[in-house]
mmCIF file of C-alpha atoms in Angstrom:
data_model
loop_
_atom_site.group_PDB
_atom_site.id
_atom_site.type_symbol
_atom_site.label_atom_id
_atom_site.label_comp_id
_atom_site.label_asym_id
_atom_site.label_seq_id
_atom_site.Cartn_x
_atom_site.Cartn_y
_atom_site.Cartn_z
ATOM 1 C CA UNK A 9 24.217 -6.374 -3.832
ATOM 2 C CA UNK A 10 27.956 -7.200 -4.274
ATOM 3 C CA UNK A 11 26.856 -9.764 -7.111
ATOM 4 C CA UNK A 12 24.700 -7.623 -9.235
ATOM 5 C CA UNK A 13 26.807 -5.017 -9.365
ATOM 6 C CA UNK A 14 29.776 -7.257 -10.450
ATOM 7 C CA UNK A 15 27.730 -8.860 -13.146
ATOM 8 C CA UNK A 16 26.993 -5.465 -14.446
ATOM 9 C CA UNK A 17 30.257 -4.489 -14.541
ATOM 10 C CA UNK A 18 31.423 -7.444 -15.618
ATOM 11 C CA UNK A 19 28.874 -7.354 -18.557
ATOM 12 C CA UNK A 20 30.263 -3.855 -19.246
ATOM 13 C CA UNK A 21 33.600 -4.679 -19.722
ATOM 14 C CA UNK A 22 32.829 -7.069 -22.279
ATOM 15 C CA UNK A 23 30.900 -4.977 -24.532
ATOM 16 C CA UNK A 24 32.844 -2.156 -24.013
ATOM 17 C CA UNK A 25 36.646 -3.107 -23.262
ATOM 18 C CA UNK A 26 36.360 -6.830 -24.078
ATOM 19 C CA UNK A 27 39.860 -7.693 -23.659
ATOM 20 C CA UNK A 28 41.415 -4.191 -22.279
ATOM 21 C CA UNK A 29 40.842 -4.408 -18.329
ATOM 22 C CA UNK A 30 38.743 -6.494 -15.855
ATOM 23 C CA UNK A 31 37.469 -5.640 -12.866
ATOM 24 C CA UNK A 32 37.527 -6.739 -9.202
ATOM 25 C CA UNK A 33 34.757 -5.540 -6.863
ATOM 26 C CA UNK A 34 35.079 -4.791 -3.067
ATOM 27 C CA UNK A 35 32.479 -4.076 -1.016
ATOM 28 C CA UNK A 36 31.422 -3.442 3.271
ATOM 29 C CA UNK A 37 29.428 -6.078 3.785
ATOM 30 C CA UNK A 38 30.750 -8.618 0.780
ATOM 31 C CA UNK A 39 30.168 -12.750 1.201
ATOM 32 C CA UNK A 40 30.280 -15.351 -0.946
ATOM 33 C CA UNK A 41 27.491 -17.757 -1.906
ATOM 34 C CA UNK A 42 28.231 -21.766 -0.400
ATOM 35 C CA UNK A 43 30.210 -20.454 2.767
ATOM 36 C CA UNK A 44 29.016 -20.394 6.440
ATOM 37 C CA UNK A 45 27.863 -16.650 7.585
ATOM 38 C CA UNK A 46 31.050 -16.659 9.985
ATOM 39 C CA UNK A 47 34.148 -18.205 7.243
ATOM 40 C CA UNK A 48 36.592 -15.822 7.475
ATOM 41 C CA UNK A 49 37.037 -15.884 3.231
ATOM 42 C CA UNK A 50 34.439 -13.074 2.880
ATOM 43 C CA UNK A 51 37.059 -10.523 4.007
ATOM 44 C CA UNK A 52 39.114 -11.365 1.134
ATOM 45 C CA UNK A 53 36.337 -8.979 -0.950
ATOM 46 C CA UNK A 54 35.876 -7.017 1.522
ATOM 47 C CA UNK A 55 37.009 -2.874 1.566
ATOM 48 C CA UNK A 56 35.347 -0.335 4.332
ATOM 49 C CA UNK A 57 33.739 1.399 1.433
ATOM 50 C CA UNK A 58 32.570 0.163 -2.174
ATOM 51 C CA UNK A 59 35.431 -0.057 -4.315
ATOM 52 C CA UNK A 60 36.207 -1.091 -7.867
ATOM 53 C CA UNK A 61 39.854 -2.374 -8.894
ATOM 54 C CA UNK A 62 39.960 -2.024 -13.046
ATOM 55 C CA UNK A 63 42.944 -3.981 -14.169
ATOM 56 C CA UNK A 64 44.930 -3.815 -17.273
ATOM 57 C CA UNK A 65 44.101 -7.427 -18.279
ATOM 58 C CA UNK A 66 47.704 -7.109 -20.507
ATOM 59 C CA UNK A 67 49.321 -6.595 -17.322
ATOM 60 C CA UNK A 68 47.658 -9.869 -15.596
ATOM 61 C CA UNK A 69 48.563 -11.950 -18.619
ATOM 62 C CA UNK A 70 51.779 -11.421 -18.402
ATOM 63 C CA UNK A 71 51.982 -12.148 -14.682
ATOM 64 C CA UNK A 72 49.911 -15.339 -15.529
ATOM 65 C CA UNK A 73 52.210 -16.024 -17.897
ATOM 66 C CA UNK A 74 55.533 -15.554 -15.746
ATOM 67 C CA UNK A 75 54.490 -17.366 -13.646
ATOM 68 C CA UNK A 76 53.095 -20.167 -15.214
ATOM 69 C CA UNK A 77 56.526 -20.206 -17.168
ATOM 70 C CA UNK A 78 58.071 -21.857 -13.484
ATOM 71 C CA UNK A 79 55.414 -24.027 -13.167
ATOM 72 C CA UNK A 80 53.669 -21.816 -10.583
ATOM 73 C CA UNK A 81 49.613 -21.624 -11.030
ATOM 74 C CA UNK A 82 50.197 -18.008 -9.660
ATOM 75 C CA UNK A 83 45.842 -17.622 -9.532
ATOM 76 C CA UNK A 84 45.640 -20.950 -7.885
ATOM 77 C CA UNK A 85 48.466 -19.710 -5.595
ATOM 78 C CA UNK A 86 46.928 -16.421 -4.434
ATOM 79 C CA UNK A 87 43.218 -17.655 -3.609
ATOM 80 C CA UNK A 88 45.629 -20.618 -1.371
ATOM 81 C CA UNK A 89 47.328 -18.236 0.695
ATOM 82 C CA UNK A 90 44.846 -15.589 0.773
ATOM 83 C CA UNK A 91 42.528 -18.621 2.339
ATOM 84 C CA UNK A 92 45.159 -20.274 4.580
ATOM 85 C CA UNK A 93 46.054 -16.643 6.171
ATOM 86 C CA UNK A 94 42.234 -15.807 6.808
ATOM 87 C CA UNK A 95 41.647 -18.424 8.441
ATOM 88 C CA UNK A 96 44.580 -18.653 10.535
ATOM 89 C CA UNK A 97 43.341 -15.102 11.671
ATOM 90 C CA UNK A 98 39.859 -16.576 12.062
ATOM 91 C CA UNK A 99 36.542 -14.516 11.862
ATOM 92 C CA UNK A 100 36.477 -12.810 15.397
ATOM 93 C CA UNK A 101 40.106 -10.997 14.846
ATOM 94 C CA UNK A 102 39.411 -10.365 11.099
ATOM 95 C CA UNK A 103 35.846 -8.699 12.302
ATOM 96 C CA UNK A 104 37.734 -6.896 15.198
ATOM 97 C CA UNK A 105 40.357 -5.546 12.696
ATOM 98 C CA UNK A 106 37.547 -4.757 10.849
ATOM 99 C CA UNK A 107 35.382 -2.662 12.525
ATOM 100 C CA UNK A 108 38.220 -0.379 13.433
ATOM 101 C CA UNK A 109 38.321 0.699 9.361
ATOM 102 C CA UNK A 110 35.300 1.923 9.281
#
């Protein structure tokens, strides 16, 4: 469900706002396709109710940009530490934190 409805938008934001804002979905019960059911990376999506993050893509870029400037990958960076955290925490704590969201 996650998927369709982030192509959609996705497709959306091209034809409408092409190069204005992008958008990040969130979602309950989000996972990503190629990881085991229990891989602690599908919190990283994850919100206790549907949400949709519209970003300035301006804004980004110049983050991107910044960053990039000291020789820091600052995308590359995030999805690193954001992984390495998670699965310090491990599935059974990030499910227990979880469940007391929603």
């Amino acid at each position: 469900v996650g998927l369709e409805l982030e192509q959609f938008l996705e497709e959306q934001a091209e034809v409408t706002e092409e190069d204005l804002v992008g958008v990040a979905l969130f979602h309950p019960h989000w996972s990503f396709d190629g990881l085991e059911p229990f891989d602690p990376l599908h919190f990283e999506r994850r919100a206790p109710f549907p949400t949709i993050s519209i970003l300035k893509k301006s804004q980004v870029g110049q983050i991107v940009t910044s960053a990039l400037a000291r020789g820091v990958n600052i995308s590359e960076k995030i999805q690193d530490e954001n992984a390495q955290t998670l699965r310090l925490k491990g599935h059974q704590y990030l499910s227990q934190l979880y469940s007391k969201l929603l």
